[in-house]
Tab-separated table of N, CA and C in Angstrom:
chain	number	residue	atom	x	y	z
A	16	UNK	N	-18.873	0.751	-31.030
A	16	UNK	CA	-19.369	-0.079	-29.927
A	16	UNK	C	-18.234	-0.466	-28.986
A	17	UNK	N	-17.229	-0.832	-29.640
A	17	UNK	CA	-16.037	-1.116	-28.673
A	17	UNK	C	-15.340	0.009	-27.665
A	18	UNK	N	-15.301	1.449	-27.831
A	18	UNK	CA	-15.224	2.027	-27.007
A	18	UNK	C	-16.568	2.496	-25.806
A	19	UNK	N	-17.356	1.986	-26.245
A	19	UNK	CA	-18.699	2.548	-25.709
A	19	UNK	C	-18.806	0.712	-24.495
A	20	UNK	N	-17.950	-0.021	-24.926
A	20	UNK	CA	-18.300	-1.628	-24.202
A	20	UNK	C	-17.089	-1.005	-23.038
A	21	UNK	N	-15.581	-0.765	-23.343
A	21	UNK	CA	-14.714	-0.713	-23.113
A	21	UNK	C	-15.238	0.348	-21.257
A	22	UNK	N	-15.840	1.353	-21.490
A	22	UNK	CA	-16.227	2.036	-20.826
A	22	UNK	C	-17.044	1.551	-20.197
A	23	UNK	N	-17.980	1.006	-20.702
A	23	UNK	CA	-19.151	0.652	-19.765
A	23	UNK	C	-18.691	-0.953	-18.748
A	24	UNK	N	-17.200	-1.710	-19.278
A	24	UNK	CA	-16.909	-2.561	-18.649
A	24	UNK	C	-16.064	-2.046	-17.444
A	25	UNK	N	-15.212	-1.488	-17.978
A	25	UNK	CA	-14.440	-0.168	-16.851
A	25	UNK	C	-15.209	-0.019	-15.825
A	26	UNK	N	-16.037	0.934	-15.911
A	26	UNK	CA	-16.985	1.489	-14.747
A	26	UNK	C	-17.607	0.460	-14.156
A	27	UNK	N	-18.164	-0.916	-14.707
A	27	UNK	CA	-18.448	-2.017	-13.590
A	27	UNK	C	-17.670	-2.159	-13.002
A	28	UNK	N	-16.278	-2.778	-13.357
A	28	UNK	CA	-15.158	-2.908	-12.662
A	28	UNK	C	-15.180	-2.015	-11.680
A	29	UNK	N	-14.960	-0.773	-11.610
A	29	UNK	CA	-14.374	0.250	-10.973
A	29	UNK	C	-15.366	0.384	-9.678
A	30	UNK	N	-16.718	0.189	-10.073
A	30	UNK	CA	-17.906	0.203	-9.341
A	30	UNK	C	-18.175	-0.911	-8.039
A	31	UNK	N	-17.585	-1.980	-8.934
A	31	UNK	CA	-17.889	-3.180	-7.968
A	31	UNK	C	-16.270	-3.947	-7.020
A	32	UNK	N	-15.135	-3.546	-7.969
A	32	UNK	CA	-14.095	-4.332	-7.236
A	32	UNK	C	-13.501	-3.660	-6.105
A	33	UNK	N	-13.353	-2.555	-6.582
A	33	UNK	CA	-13.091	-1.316	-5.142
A	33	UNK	C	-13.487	-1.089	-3.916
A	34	UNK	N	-15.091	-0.932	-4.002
A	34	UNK	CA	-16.012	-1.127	-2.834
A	34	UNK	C	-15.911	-2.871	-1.820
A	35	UNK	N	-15.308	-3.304	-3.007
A	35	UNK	CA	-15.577	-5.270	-2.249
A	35	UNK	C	-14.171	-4.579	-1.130
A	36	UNK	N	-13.267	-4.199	-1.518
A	36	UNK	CA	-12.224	-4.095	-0.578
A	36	UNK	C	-12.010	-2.779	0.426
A	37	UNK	N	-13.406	-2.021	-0.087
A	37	UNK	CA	-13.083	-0.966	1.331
A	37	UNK	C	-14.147	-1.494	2.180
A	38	UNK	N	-15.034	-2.550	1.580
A	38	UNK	CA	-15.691	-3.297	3.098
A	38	UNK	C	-14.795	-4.118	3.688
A	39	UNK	N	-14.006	-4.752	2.793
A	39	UNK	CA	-12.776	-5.689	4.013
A	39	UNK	C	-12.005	-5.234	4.301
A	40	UNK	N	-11.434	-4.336	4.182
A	40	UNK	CA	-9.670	-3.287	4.904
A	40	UNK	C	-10.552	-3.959	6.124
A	41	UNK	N	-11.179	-2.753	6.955
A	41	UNK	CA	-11.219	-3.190	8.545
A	41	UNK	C	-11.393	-4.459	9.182
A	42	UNK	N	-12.104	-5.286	8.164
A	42	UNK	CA	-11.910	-6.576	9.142
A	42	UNK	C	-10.935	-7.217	8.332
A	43	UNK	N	-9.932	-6.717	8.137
A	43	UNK	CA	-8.456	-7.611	8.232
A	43	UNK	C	-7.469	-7.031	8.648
A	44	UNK	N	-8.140	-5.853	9.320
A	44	UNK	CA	-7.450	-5.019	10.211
A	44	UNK	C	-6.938	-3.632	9.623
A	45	UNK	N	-6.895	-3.373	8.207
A	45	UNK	CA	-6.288	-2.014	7.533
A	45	UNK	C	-7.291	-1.168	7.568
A	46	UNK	N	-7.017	-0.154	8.266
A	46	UNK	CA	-7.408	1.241	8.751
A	46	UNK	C	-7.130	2.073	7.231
A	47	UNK	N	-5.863	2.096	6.335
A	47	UNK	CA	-5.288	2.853	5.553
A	47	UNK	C	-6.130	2.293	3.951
A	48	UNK	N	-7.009	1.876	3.715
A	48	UNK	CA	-7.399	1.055	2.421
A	48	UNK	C	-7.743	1.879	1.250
A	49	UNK	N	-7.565	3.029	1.497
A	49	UNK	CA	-8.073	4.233	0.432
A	49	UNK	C	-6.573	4.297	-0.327
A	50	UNK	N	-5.619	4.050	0.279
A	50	UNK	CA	-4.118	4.086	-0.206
A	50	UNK	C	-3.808	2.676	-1.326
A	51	UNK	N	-4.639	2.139	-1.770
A	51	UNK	CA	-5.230	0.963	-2.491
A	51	UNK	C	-5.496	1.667	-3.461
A	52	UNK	N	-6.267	2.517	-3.665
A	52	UNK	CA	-6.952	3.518	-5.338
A	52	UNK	C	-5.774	4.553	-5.733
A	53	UNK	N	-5.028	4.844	-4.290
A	53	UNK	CA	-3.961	5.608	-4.912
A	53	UNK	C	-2.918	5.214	-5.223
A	54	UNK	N	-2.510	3.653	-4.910
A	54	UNK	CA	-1.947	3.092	-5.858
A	54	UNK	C	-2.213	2.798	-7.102
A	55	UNK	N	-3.124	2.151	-6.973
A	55	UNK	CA	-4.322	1.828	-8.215
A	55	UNK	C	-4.255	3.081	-9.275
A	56	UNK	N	-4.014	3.996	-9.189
A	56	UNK	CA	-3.781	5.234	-9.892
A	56	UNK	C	-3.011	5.358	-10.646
A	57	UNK	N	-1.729	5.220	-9.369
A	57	UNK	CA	-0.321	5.276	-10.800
A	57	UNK	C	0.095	3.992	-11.308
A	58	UNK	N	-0.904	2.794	-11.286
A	58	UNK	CA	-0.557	1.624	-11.973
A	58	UNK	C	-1.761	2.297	-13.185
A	59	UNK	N	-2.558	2.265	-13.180
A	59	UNK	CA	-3.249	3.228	-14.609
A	59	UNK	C	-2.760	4.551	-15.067
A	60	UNK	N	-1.829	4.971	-14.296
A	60	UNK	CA	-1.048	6.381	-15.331
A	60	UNK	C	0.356	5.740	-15.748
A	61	UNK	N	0.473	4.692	-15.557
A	61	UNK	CA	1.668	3.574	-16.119
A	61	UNK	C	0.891	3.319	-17.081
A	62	UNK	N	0.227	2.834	-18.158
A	62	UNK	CA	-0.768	1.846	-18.357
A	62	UNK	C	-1.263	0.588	-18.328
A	63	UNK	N	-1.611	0.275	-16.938
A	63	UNK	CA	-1.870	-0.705	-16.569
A	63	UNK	C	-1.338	-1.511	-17.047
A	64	UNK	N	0.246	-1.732	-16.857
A	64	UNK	CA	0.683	-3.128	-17.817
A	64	UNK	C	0.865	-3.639	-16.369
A	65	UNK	N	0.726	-5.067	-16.940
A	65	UNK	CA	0.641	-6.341	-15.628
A	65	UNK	C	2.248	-6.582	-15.416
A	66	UNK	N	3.104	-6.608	-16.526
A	66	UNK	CA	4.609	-7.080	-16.321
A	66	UNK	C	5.427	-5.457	-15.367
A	67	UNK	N	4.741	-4.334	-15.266
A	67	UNK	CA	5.198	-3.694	-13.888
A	67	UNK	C	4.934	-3.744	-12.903
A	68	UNK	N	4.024	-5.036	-12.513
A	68	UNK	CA	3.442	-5.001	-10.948
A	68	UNK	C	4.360	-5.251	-10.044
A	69	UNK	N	5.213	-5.903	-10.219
A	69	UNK	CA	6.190	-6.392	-9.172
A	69	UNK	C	7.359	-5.244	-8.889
A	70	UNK	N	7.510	-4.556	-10.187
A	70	UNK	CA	8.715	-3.432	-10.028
A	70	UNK	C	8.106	-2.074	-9.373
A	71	UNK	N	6.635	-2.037	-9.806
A	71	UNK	CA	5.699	-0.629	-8.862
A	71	UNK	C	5.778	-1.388	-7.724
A	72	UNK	N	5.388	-2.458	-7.230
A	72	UNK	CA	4.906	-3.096	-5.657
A	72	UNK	C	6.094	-2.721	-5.288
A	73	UNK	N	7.689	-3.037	-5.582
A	73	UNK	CA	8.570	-3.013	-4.655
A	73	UNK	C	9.106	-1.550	-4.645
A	74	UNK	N	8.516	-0.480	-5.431
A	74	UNK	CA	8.517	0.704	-5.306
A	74	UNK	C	7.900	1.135	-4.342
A	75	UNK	N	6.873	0.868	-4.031
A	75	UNK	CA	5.492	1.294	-3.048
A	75	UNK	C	6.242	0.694	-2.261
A	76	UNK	N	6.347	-0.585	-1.950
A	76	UNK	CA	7.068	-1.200	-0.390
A	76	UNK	C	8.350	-0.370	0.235
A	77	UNK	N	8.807	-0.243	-0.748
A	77	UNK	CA	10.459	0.562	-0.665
A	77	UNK	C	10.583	2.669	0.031
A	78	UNK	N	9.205	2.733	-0.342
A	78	UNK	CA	7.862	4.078	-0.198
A	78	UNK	C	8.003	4.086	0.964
A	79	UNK	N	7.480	2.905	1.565
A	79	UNK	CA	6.381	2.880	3.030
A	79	UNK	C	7.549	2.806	3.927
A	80	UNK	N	8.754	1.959	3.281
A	80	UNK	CA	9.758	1.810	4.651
A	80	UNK	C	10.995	3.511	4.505
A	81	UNK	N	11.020	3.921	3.518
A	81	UNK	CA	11.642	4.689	3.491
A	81	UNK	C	10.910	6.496	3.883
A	82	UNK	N	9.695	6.336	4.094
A	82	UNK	CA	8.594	7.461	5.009
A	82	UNK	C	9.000	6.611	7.044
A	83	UNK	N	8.887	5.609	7.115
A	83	UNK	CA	9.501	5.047	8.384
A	83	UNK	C	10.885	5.849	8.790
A	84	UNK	N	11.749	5.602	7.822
A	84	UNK	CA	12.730	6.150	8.222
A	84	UNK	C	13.597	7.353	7.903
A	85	UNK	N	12.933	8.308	7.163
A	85	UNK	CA	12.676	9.573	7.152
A	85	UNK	C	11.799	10.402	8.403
A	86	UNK	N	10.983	9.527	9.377
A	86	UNK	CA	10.270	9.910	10.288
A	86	UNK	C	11.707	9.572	11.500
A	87	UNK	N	11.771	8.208	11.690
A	87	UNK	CA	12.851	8.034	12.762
A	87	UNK	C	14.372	9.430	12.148
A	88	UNK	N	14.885	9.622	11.537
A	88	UNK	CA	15.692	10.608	11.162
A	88	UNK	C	15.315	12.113	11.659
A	89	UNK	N	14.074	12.322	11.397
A	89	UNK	CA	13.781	13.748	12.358
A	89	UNK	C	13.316	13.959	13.063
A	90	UNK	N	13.177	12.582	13.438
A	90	UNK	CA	12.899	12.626	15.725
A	90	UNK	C	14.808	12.611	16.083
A	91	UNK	N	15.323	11.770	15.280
A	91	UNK	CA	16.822	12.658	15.732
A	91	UNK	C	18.246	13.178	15.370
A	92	UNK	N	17.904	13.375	14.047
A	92	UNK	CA	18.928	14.830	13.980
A	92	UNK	C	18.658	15.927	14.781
A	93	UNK	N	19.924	16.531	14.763
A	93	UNK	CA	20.263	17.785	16.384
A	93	UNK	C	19.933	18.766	15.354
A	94	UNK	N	19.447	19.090	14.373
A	94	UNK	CA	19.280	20.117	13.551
A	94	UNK	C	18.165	20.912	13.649
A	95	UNK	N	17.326	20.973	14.860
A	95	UNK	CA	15.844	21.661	14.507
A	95	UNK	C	14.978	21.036	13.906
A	96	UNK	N	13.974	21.214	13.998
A	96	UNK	CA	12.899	20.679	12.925
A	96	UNK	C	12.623	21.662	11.274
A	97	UNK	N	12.967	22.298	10.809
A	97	UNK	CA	12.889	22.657	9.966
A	97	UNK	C	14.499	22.184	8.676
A	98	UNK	N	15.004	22.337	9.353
A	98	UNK	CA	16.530	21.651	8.652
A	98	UNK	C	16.539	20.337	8.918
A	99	UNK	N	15.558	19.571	10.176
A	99	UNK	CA	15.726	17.934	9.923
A	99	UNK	C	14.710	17.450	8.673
A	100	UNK	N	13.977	18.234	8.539
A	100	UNK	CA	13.131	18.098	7.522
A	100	UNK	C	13.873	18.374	6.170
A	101	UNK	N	13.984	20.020	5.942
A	101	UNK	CA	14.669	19.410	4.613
A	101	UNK	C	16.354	18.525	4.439
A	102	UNK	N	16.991	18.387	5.420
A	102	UNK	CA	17.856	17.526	5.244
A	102	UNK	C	17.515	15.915	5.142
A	103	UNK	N	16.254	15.703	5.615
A	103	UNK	CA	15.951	14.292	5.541
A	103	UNK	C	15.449	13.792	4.115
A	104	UNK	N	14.494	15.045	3.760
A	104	UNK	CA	13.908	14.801	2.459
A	104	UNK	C	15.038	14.791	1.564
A	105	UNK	N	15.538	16.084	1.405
A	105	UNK	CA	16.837	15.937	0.339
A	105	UNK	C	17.584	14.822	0.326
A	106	UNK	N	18.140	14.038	1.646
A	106	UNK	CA	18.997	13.251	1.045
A	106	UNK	C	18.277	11.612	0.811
A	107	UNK	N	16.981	11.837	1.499
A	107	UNK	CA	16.526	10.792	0.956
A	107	UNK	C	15.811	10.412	-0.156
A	108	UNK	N	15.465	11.306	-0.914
A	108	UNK	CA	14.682	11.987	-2.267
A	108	UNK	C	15.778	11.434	-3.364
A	109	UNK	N	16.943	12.152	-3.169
A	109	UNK	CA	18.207	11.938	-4.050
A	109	UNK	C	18.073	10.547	-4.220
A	110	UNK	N	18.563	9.813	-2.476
A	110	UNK	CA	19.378	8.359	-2.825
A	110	UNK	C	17.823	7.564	-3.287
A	111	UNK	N	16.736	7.846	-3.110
A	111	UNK	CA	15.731	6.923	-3.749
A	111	UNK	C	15.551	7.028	-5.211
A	112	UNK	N	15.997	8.366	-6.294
A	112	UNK	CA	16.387	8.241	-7.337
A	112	UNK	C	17.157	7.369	-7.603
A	113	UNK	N	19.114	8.103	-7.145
A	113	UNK	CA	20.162	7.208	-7.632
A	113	UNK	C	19.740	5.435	-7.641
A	114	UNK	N	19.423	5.286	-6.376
A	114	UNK	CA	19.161	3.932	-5.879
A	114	UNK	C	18.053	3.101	-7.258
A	115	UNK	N	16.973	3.660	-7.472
A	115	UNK	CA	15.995	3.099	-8.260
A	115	UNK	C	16.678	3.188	-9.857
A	116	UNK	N	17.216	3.953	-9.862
A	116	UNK	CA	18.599	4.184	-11.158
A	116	UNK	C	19.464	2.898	-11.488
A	117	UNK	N	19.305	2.703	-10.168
A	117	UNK	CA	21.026	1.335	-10.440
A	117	UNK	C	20.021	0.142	-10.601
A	118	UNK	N	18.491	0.144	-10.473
A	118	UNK	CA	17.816	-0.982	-10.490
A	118	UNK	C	16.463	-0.734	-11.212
A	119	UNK	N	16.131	-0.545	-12.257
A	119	UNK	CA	15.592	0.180	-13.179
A	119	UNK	C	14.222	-1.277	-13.160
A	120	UNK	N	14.726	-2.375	-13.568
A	120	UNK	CA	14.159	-3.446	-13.523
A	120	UNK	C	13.365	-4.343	-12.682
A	121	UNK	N	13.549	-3.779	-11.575
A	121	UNK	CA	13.333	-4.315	-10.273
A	121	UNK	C	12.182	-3.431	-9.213
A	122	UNK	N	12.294	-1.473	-9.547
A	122	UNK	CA	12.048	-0.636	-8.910
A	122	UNK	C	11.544	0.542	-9.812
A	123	UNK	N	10.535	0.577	-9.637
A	123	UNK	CA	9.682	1.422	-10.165
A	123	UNK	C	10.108	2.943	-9.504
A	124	UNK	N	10.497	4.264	-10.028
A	124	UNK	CA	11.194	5.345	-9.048
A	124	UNK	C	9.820	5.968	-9.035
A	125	UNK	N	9.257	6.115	-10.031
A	125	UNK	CA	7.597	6.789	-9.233
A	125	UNK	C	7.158	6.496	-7.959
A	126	UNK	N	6.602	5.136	-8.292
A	126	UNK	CA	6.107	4.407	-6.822
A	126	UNK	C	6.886	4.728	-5.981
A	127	UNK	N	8.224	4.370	-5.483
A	127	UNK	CA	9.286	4.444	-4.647
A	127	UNK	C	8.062	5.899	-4.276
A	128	UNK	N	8.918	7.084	-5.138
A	128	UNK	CA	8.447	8.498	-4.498
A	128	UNK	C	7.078	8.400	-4.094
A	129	UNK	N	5.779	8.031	-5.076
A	129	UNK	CA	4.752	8.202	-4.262
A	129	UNK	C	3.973	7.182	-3.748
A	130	UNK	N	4.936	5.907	-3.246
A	130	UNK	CA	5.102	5.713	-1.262
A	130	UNK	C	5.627	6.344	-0.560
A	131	UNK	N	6.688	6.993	-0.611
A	131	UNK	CA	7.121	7.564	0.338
A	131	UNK	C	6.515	8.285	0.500
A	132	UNK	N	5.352	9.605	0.026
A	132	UNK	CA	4.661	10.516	-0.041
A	132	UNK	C	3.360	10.146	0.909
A	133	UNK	N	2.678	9.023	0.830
A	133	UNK	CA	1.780	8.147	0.997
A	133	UNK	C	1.904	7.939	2.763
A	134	UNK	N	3.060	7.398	2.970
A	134	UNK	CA	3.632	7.155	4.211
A	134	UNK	C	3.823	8.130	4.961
A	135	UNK	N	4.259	9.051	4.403
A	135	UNK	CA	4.442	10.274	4.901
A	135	UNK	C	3.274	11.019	5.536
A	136	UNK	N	2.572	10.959	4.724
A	136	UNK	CA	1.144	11.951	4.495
A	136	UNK	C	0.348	11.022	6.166
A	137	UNK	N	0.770	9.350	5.925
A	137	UNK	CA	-0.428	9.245	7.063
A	137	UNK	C	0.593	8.954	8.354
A	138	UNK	N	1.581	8.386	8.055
A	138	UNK	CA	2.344	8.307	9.526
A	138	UNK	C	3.088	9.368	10.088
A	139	UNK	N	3.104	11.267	9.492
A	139	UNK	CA	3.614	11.783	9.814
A	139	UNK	C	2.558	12.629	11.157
A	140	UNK	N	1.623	12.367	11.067
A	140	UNK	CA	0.747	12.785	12.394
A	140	UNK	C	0.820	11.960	13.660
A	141	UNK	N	1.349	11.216	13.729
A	141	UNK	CA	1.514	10.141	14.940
A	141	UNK	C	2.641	9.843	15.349
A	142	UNK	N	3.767	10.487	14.054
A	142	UNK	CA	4.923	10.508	14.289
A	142	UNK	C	5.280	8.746	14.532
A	143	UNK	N	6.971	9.086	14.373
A	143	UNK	CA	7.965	7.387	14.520
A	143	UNK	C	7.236	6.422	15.729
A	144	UNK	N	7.034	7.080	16.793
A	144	UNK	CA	6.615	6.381	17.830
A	144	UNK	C	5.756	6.181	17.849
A	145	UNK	N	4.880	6.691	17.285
A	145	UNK	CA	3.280	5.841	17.298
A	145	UNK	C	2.347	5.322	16.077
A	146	UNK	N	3.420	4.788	15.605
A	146	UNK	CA	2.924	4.214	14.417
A	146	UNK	C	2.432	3.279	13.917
A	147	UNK	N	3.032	2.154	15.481
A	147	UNK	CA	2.860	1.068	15.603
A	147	UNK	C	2.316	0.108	14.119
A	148	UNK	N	1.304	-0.391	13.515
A	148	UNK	CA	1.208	-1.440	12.522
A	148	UNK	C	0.848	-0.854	11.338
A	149	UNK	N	0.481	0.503	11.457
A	149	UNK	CA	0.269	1.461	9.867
A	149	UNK	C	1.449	1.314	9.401
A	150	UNK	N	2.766	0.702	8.902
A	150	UNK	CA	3.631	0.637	7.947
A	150	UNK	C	3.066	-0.401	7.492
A	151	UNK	N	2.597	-1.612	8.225
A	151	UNK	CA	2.256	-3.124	7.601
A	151	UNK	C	1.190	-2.939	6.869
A	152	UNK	N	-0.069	-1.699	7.244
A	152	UNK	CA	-1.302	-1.436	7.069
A	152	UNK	C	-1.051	-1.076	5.745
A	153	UNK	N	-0.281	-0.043	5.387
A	153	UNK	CA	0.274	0.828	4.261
A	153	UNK	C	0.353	-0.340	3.111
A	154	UNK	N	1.963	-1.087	3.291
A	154	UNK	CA	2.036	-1.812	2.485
A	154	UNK	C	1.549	-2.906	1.862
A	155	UNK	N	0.092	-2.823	3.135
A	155	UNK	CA	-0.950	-4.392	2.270
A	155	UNK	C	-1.871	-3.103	1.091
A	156	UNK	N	-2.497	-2.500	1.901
A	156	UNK	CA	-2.877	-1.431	1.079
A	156	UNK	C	-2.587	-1.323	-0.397
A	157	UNK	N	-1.371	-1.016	-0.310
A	157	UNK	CA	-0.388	-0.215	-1.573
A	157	UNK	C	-0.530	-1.915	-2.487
A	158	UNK	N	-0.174	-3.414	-2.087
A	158	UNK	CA	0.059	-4.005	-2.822
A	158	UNK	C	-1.264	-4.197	-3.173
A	159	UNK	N	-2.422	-4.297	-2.397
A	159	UNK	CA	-3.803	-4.727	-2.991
A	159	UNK	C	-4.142	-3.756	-4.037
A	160	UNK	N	-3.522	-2.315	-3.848
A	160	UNK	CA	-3.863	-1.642	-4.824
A	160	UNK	C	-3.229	-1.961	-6.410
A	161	UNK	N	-2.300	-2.680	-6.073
A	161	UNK	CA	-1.272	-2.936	-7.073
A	161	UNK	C	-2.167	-4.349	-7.711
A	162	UNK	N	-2.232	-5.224	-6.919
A	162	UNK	CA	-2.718	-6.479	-7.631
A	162	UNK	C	-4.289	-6.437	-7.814
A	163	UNK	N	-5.000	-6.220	-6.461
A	163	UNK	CA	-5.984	-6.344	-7.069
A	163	UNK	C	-7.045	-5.398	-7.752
A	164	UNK	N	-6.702	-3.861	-7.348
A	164	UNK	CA	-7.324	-2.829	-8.162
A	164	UNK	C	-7.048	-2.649	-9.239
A	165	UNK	N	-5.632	-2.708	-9.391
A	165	UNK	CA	-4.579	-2.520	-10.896
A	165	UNK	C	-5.376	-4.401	-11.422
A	166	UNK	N	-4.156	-4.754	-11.242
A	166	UNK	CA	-3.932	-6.335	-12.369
A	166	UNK	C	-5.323	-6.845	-12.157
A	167	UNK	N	-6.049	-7.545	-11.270
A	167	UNK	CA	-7.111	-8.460	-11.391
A	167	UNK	C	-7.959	-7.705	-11.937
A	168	UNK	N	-8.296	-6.682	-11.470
A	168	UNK	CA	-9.561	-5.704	-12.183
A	168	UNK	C	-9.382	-5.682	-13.777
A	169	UNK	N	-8.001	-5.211	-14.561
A	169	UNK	CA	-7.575	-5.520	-15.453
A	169	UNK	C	-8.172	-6.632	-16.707
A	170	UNK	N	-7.867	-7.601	-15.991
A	170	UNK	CA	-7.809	-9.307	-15.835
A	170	UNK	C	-9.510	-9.188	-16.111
A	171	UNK	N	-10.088	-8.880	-15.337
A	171	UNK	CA	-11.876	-9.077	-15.498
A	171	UNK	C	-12.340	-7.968	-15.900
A	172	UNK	N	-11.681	-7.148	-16.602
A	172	UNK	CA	-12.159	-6.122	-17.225
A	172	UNK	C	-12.016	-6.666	-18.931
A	173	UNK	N	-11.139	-7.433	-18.780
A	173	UNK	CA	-10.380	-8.024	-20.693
A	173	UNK	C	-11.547	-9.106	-20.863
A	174	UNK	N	-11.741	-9.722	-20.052
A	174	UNK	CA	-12.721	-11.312	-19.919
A	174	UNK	C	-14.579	-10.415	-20.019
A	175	UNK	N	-14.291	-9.786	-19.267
A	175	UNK	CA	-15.660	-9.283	-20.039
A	175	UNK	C	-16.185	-8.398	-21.261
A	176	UNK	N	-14.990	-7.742	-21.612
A	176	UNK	CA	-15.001	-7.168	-23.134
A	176	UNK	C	-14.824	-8.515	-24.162
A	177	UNK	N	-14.526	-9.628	-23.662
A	177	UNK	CA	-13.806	-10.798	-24.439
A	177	UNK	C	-15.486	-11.299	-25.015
A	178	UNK	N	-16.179	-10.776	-23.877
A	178	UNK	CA	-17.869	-11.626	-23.682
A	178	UNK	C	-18.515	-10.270	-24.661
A	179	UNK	N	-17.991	-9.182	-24.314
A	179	UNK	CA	-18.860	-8.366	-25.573
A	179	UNK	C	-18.709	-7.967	-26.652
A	180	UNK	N	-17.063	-8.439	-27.005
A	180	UNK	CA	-17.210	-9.322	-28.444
A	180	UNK	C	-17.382	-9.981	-28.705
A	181	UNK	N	-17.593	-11.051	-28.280
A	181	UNK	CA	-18.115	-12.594	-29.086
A	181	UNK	C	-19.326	-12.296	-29.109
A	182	UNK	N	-20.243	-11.462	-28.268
A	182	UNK	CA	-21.753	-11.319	-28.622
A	182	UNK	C	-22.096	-10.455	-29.797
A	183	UNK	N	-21.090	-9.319	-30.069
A	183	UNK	CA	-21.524	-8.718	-31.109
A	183	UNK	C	-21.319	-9.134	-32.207
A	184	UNK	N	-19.759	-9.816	-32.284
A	184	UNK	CA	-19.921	-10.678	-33.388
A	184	UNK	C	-20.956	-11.350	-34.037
A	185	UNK	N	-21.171	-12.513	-33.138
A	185	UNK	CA	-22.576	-13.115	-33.228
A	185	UNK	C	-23.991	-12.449	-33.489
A	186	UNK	N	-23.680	-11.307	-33.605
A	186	UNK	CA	-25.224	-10.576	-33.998
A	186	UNK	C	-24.775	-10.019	-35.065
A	187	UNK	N	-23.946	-10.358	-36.072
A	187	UNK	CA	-23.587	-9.513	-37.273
A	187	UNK	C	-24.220	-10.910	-38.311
């Protein structure tokens, strides 16, 4: 019964907390709110532990500004566009390893990479200059995905398995 509750509490969750926030992205202005589940993703291929939210969030934040400036870098290196590209990625790929290396505790190096991937993927069509508030968009995104798809869902996913054991108990 407990894997059969476990599941069937999951899928409410999954059913009902997700949808509450792709009706509000636009009226709080985020265009990007699908980038919320794909955070939400690799906080469940972590396993959802709550004590990495803050070290994935500042991974994902660290993502969104470092796709910013991987974009400003190959509007101007004199290198072509094919060598500003892989010279931008390479050396920024590297130092977001080393970097998340020297701070293990603090910085999640997944997230780091897939924000930057994230950022990439949507601000590289509009390019540096027209990007205008999709970095801010990104990183509410990425953290709602972090707190409230990941942790709160979590959180009311435990509280209602909490309710379908004490009931089964009670029927023994």
């Amino acid at each position: 019964m407990h894997n059969k509750a476990q599941t069937l509490t999951l899928a409410f969750c999954i059913a009902l907390l997700p949808p509450i926030w792709a009706v509000a992205a636009p009226y709080l202005n985020v265009t990007t709110g699908a980038v919320a589940l794909i955070c939400a993703g690799l906080c469940a291929a972590n396993g959802d532990k709550a004590s990495d939210a803050g070290r994935i969030s500042a991974g994902f934040l660290l993502g969104d500004a470092w796709a910013c400036l991987a974009l400003w870098l190959m509007d101007h290196l004199p290198l072509g566009a094919d060598l500003n590209l892989f010279c931008t990625l390479f050396v920024l790929g590297g130092l977001a390893v080393l970097l998340s290396a020297l701070a293990p505790r603090f910085i999640f190096c997944p997230a780091w990479l897939c924000g930057w991937a994230i950022g990439l993927t949507i601000l590289s069509p509009v390019g540096f200059a027209g990007m205008g508030s999709l970095p801010i968009q990104i990183g509410v995104a990425m953290l709602v995905g972090v707190w409230y798809v990941g942790v709160f869902l979590n959180l009311v996913q435990k509280q209602l398995m909490r309710l379908f054991d004490k009931n089964s108990d009670s029927k023994r």
